[in-house]
Short mmCIF file of C-alpha atoms (C1' of nucleotides) in Angstrom, two decimals:
data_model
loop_
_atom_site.label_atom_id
_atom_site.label_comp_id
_atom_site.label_asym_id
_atom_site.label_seq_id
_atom_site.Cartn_x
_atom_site.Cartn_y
_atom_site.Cartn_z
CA UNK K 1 7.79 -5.18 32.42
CA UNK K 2 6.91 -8.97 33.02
CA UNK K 3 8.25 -11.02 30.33
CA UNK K 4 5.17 -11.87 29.59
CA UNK K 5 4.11 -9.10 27.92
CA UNK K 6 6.31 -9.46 24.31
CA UNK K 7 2.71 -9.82 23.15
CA UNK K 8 1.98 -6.56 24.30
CA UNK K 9 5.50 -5.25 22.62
CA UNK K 10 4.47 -6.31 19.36
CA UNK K 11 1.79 -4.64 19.42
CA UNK K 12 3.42 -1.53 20.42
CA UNK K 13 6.15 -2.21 17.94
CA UNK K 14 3.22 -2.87 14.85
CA UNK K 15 1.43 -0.05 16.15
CA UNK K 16 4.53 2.51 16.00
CA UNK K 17 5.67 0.77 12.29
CA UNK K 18 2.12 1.41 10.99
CA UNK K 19 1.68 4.83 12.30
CA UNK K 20 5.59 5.90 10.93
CA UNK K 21 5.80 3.67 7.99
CA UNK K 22 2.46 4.70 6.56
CA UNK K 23 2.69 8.38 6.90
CA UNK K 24 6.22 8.95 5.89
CA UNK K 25 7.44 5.31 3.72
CA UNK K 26 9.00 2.51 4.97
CA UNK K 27 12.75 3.54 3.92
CA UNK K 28 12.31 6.41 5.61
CA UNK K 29 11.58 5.60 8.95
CA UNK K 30 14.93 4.01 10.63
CA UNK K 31 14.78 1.56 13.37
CA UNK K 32 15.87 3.58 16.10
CA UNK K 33 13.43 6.12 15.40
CA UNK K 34 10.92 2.86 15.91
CA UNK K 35 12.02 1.99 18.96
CA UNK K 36 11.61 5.29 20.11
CA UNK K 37 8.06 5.71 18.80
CA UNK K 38 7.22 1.99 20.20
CA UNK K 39 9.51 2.27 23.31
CA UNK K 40 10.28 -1.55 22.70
CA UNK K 41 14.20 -1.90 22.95
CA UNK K 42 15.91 -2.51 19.44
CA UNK K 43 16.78 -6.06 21.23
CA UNK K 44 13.53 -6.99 21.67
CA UNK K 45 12.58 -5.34 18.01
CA UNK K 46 14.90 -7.58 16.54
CA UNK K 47 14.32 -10.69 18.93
CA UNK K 48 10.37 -10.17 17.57
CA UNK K 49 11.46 -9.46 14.01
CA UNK K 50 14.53 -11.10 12.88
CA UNK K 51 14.93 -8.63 10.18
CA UNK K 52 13.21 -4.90 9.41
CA UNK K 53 11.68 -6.43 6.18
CA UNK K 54 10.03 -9.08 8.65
CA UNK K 55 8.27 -6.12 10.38
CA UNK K 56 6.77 -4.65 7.43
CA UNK K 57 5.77 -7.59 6.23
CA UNK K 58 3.66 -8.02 9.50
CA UNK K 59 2.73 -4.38 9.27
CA UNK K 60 1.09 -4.89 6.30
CA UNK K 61 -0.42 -8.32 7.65
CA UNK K 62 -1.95 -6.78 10.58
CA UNK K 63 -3.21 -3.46 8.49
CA UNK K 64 -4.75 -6.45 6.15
CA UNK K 65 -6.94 -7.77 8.51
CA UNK K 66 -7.74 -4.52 10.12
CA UNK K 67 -8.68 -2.58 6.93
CA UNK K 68 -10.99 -5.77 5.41
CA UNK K 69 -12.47 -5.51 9.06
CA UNK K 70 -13.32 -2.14 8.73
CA UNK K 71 -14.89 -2.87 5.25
CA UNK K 72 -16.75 -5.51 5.93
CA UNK K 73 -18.61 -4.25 9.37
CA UNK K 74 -19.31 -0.75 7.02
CA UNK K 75 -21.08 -3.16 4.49
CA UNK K 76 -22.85 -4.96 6.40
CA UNK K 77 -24.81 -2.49 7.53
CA UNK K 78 -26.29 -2.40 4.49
CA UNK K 79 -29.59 -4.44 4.02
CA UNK K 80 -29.99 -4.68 0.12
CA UNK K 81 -27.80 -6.93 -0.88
CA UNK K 82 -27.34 -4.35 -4.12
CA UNK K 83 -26.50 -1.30 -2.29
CA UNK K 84 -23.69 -3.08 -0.54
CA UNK K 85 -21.64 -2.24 -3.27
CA UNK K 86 -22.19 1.31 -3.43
CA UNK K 87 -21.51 1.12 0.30
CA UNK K 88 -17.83 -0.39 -0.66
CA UNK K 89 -17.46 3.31 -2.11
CA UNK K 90 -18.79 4.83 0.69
CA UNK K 91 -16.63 3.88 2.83
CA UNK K 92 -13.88 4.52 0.59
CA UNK K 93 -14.50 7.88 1.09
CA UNK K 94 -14.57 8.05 4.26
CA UNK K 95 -11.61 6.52 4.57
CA UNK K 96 -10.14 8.89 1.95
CA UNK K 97 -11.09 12.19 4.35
CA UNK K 98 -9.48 11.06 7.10
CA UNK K 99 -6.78 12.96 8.32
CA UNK K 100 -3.21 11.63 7.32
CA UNK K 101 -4.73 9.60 4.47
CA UNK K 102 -2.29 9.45 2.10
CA UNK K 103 -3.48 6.51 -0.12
CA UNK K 104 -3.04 2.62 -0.11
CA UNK K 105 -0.54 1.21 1.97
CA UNK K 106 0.13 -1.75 -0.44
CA UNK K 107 0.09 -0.07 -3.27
CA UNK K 108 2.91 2.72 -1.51
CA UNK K 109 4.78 -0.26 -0.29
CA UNK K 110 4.81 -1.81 -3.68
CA UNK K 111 6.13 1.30 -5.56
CA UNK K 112 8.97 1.30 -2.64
CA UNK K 113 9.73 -2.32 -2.43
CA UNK K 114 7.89 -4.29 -4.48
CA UNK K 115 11.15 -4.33 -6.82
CA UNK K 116 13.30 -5.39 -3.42
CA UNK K 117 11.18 -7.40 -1.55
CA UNK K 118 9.48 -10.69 -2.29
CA UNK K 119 8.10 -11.36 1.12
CA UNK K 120 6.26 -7.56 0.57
CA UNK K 121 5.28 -8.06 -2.96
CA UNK K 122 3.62 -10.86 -1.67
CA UNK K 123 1.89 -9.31 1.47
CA UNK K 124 0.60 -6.96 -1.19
CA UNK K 125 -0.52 -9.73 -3.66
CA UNK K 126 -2.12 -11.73 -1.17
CA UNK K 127 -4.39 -8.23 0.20
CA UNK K 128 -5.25 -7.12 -3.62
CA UNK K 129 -6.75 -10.54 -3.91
CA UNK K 130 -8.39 -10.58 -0.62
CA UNK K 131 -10.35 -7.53 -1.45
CA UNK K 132 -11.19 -8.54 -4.84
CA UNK K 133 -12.49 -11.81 -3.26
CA UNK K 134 -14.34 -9.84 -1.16
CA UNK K 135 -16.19 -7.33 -3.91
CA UNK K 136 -16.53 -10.98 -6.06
CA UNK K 137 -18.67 -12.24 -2.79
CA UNK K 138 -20.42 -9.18 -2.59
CA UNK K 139 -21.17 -9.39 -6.99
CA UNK K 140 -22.32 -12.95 -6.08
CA UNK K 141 -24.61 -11.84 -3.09
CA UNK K 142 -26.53 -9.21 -5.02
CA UNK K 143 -26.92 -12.01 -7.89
CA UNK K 144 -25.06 -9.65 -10.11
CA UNK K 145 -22.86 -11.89 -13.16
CA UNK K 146 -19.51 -12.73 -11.41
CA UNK K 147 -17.70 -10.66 -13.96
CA UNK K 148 -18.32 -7.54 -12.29
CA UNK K 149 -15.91 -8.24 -10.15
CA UNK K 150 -13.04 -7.18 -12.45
CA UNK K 151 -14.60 -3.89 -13.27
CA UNK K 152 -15.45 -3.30 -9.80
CA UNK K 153 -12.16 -3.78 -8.54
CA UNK K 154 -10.13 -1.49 -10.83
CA UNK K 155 -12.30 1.36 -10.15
CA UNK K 156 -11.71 1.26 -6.34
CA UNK K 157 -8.13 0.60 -6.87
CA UNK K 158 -8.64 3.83 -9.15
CA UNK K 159 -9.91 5.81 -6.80
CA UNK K 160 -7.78 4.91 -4.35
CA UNK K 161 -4.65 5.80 -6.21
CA UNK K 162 -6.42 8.98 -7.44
CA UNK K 163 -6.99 10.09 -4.09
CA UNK K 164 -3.55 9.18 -2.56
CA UNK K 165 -2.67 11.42 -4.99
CA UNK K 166 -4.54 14.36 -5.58
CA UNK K 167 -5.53 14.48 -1.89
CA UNK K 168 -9.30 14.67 -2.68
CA UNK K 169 -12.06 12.64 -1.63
CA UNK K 170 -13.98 12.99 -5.14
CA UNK K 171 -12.57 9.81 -7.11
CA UNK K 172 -14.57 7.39 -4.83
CA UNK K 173 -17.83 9.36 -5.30
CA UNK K 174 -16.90 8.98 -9.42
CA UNK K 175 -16.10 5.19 -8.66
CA UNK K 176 -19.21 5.14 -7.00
CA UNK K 177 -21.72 6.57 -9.75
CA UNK K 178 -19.54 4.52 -12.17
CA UNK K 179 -19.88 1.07 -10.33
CA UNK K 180 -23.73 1.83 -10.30
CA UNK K 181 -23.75 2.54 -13.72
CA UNK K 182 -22.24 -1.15 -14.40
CA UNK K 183 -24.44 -2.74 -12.01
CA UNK K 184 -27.35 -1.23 -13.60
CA UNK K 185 -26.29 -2.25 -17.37
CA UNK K 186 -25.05 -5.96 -15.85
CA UNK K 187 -28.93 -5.71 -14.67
CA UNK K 188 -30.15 -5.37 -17.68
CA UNK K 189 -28.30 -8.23 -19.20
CA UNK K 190 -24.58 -8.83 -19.85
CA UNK K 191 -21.72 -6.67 -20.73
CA UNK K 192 -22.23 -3.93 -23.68
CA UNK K 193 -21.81 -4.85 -27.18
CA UNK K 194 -19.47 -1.77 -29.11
CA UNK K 195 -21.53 1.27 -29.86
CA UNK K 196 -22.16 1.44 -33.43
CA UNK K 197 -20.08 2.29 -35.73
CA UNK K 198 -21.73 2.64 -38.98
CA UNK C 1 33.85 14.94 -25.95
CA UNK C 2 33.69 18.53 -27.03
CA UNK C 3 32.20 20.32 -24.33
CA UNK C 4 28.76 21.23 -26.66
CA UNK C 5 27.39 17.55 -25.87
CA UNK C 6 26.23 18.58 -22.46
CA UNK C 7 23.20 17.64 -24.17
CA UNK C 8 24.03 14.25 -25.14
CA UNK C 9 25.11 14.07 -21.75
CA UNK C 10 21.81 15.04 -20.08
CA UNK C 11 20.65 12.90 -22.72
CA UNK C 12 22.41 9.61 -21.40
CA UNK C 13 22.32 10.24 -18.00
CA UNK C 14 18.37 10.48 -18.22
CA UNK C 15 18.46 7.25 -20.36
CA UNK C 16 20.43 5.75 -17.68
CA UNK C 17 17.91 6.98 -15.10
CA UNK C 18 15.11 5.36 -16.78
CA UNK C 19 15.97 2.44 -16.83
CA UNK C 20 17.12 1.51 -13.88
CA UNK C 21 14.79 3.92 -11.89
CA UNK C 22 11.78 2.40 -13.44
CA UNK C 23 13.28 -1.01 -12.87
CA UNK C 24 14.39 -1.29 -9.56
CA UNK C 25 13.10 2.12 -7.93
CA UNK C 26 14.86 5.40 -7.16
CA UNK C 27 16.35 4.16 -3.88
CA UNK C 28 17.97 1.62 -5.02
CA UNK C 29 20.09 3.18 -7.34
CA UNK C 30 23.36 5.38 -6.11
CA UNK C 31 24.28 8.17 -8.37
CA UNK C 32 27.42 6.13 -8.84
CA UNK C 33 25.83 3.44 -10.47
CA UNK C 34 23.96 6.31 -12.55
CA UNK C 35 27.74 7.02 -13.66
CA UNK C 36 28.57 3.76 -14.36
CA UNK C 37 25.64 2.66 -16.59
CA UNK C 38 25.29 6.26 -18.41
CA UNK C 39 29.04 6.92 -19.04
CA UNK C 40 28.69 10.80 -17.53
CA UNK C 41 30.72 11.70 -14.81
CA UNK C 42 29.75 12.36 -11.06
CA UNK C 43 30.80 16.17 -11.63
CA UNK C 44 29.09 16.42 -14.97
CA UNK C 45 26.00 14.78 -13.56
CA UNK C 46 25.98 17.17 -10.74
CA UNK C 47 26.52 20.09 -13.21
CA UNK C 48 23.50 19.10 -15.13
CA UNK C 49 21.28 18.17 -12.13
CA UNK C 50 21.81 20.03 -8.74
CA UNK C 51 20.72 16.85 -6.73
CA UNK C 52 19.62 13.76 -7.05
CA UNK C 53 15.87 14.52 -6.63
CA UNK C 54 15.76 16.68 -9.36
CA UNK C 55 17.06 14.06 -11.78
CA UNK C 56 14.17 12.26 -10.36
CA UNK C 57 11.95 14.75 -11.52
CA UNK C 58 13.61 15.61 -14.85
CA UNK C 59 13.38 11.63 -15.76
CA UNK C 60 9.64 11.40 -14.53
CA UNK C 61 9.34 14.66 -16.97
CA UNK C 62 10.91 13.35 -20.05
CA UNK C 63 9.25 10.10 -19.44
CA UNK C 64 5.55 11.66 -19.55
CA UNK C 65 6.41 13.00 -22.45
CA UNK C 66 7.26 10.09 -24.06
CA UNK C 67 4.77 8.05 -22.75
CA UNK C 68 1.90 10.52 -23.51
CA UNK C 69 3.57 10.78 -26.99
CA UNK C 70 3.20 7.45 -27.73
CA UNK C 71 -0.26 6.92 -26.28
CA UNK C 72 -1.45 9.96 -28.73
CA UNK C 73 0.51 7.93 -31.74
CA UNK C 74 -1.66 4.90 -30.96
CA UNK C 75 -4.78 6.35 -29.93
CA UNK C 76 -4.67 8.63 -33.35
CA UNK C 77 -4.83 5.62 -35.64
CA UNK C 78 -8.49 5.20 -34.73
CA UNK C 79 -10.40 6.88 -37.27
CA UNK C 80 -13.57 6.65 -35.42
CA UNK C 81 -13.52 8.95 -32.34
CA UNK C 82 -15.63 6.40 -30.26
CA UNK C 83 -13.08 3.56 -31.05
CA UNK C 84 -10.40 6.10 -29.15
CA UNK C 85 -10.97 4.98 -26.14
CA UNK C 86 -11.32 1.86 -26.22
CA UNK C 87 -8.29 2.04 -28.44
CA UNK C 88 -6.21 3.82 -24.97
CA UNK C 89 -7.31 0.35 -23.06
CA UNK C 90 -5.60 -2.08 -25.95
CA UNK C 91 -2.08 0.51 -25.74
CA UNK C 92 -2.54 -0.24 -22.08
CA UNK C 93 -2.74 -3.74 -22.38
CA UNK C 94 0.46 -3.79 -24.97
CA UNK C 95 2.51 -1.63 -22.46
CA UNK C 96 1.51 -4.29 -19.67
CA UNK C 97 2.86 -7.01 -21.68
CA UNK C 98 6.49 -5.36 -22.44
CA UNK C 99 9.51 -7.43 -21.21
CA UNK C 100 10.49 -5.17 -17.96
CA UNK C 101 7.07 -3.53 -17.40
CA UNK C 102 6.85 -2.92 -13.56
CA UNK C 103 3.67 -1.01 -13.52
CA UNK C 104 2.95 3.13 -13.52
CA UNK C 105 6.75 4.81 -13.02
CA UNK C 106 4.51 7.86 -11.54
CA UNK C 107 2.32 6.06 -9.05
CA UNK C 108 6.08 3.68 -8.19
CA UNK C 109 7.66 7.21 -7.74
CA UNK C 110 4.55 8.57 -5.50
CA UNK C 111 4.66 5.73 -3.11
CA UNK C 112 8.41 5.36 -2.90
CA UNK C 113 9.16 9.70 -2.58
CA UNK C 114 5.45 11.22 -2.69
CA UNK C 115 5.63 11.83 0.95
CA UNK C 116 9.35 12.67 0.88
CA UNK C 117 10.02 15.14 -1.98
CA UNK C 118 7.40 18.05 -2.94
CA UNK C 119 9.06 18.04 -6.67
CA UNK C 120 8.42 14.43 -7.33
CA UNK C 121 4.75 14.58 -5.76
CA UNK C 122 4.35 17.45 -8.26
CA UNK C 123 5.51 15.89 -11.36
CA UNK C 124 3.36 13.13 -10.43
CA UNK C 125 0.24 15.37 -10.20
CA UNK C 126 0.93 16.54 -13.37
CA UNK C 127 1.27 13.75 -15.62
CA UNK C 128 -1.52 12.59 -13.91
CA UNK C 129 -3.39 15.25 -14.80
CA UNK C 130 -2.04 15.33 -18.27
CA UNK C 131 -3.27 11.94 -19.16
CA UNK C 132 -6.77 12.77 -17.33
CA UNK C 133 -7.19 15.50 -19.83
CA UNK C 134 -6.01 13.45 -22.56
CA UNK C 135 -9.08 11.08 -21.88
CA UNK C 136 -11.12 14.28 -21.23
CA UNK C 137 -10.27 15.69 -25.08
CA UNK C 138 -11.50 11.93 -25.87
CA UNK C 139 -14.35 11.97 -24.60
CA UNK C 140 -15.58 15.31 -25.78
CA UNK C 141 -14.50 14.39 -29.71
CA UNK C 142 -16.97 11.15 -29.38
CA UNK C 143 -19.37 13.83 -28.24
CA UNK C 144 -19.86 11.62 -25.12
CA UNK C 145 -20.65 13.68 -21.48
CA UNK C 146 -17.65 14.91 -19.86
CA UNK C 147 -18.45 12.69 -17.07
CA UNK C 148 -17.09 9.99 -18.41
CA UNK C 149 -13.80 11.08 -18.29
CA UNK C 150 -13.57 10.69 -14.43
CA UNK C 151 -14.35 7.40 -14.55
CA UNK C 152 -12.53 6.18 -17.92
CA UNK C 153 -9.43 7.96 -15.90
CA UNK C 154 -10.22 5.39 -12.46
CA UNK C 155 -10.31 2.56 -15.00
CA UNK C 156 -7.10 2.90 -16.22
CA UNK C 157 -5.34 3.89 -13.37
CA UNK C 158 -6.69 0.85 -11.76
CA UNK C 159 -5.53 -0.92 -14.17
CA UNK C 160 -1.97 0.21 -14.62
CA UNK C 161 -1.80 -0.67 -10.46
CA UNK C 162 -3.69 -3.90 -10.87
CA UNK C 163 -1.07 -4.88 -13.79
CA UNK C 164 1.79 -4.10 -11.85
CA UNK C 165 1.19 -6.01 -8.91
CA UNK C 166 -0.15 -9.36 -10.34
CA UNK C 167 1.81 -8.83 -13.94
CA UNK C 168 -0.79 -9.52 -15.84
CA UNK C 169 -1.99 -8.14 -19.10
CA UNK C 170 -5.77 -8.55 -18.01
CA UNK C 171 -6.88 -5.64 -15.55
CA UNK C 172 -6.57 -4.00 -19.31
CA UNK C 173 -8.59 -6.15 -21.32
CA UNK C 174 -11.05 -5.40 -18.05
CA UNK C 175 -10.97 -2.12 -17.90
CA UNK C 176 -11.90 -1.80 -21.67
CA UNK C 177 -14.98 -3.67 -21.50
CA UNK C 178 -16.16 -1.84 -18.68
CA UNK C 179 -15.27 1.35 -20.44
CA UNK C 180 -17.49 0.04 -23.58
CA UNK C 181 -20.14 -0.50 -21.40
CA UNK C 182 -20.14 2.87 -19.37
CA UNK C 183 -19.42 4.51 -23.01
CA UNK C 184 -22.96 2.53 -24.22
CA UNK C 185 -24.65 3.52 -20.92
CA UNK C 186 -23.62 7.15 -21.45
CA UNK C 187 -25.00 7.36 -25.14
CA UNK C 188 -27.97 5.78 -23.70
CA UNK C 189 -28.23 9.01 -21.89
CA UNK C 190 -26.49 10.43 -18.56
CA UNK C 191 -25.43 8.32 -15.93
CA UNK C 192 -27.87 5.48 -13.94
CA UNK C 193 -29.59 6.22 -11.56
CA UNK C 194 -29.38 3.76 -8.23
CA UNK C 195 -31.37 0.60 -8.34
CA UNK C 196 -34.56 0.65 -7.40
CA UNK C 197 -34.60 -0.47 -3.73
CA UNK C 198 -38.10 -0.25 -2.23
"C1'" DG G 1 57.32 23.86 -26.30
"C1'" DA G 2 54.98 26.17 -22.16
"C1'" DC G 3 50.89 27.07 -19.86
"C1'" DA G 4 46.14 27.85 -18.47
"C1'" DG G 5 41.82 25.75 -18.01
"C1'" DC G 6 38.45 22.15 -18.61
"C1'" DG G 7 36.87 17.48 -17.72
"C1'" DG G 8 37.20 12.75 -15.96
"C1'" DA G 9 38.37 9.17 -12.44
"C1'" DG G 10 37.89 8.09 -8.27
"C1'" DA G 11 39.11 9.04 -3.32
"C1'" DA G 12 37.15 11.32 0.52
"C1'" DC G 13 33.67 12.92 3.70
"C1'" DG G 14 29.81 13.05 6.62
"C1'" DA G 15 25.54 11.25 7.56
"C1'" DG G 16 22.27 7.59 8.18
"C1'" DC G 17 21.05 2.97 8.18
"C1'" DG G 18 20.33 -2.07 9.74
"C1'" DT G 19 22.23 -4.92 12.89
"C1'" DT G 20 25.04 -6.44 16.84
"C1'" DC G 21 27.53 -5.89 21.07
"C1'" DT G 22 28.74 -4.03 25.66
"C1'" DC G 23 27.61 -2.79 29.92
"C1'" DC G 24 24.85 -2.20 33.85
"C1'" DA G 25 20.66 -2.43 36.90
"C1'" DC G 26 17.49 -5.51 38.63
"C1'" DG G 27 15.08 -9.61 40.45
"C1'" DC G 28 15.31 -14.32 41.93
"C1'" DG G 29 17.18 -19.04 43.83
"C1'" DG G 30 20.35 -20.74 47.30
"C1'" DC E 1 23.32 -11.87 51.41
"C1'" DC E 2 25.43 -13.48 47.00
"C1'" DG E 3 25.85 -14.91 42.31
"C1'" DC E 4 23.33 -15.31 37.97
"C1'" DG E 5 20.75 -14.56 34.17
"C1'" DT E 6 17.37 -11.63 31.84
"C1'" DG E 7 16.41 -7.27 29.61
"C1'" DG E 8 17.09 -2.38 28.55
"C1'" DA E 9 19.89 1.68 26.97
"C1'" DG E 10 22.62 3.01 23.85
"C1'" DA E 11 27.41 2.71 21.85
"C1'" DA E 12 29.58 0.50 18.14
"C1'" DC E 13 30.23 -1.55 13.56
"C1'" DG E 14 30.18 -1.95 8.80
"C1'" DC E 15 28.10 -0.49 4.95
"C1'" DT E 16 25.89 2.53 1.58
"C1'" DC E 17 24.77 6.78 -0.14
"C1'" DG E 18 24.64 11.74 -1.72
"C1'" DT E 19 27.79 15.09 -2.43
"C1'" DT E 20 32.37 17.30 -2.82
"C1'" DC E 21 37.30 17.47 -3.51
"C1'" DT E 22 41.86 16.25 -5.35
"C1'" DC E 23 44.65 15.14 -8.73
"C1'" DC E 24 46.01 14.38 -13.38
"C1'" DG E 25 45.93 14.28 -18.37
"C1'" DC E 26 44.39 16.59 -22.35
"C1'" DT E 27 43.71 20.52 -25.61
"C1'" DG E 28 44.00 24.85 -27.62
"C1'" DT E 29 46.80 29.13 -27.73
"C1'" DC E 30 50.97 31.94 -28.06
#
DNA sequence: GACAGCGGAGAACGAGCGTTCTCCACGCGG
DNA sequence: CCGCGTGGAGAACGCTCGTTCTCCGCTGTC
């Protein structure tokens, strides 16, 4: 191989980190068994990433920008600015039947070495925010009051822990009805007073 | 120590577990520094627990206990069965705001080991499922639809992820309002139906 | 006081890990 | 055709960890 190509080995290295460290955890995926899933030489591994925690780090970066991709071409399809949102949960879903789904990469990497590792607790910080940026531009788009991002936000983050861990697909269909339900009431003018109580 | 304290051994080790499983994740801590910070030996800790996995599971165990414990103590101070639930979201919100708290042990414990150890995954499940029922008995004593309960559950789990990875108190105060207003849509009478879009 | 047995301290063991080093095959300038 | 440097394969290193073993002191009994 031309040297050229460490561009190419980098992706082969991401592309073997994300397939191993996502199914199975990051801890438990060595770096030999990486460089024989990549079939990038532990030299070059380590002359791309000076240090494992590096590549995870840009595992999660790359998955980032992926994943938001994915989102935001699956919304976009949508014409009514309103049923974007629902179509956040839709795809949701879909991503939640997939085969070897096995629930949020941040929010796995977090639990493993979010107590370790600043430079992941901050991959996973900076994605959480990205996507509630995102559902806060799609709240502003459908003219909806901006605090519906909050509520929004939890209940996909709900549903995606929910279905990392039960396995099933239903949580995003329940986020789904739910975030309609607060979009409807946020329609009809502001957040709920308490029920009654007397 | 006469040999009856087995218990109070269990009983430290497990303490010892806790805390610095919860703290710094199960990884990260050697069964030798389980000995040093509980006071039990390495042969007596092997006695009581076979292998180190399944003093994972026995401390996720006796720490659903507590925690569900303590979330019934709270909740059961509400005299009015519709203030329960809300009154789940403030307990939520204190928890957040302890000194230490580093988000859901059980979700930590399912991203670090969920796709590692079948026991852990299955004490996850069922505290999981434990506290969904928990909001499920809520629901039905405020004579609200069992529907809710799906999404009250997505809520707080979002929450309890949200908290953990920015340390903030707020994804709770959040997730209550939004739980008031799905409670007020639901009294209003079954879930919304979608927006109008034509 | 002698002895059997239990329990604790910590060494030992074997495996796996992240990281580095050694060695060799290959391609290129003179 | 000959050195030279680059890069790959994989051995090596040092460390940590889960688990087991060895040794020793203590205690309760005769």
């Amino acid at each position: 191989m031309s040297p050229m190509d460490s561009a190419a080995a980098r992706d082969r290295a991401l592309d073997a980190a994300e397939e191993l460290f996502y199914a199975r955890g990051v801890q438990c995926v060595g770096m030999d068994e990486l460089r024989g899933a990549s079939g990038v030489s532990l030299k070059r591994l380590y002359q791309l990433f000076p240090a494992k925690e590096q590549l995870v780090a840009a595992y999660l970066a790359r998955r980032d920008e992926r994943w938001r991709g994915r989102l935001a071409a699956h919304v976009a399809r949508q014409r009514d600015a309103r049923e974007r949102i629902p179509a956040v949960f839709d795809w949701l879903e879909e991503w939640f039947g997939e085969a070897g789904f096995r629930g949020c990469a941040w929010i796995n990497a977090h639990g493993e070495l979010g107590a370790t590792s600043a430079l992941v607790t901050e991959q996973v910080r900076a994605h959480k925010e990205a996507f509630r940026d995102c559902l806060a531009a799609l709240v502003d788009d459908a003219r909806l009051p901006a605090s519906l991002a909050g509520p929004l936000f939890l209940l996909a983050e709900g549903a995606m822990v929910t279905a990392g861990i039960t396995g099933s697909t239903r949580p995003a269909a329940e986020a789904r009805e739910a975030a309609r339900t607060l979009m409807a009431a946020a329609g009809r003018g502001g957040l709920s007073r308490p029920a009654p109580t007397a």
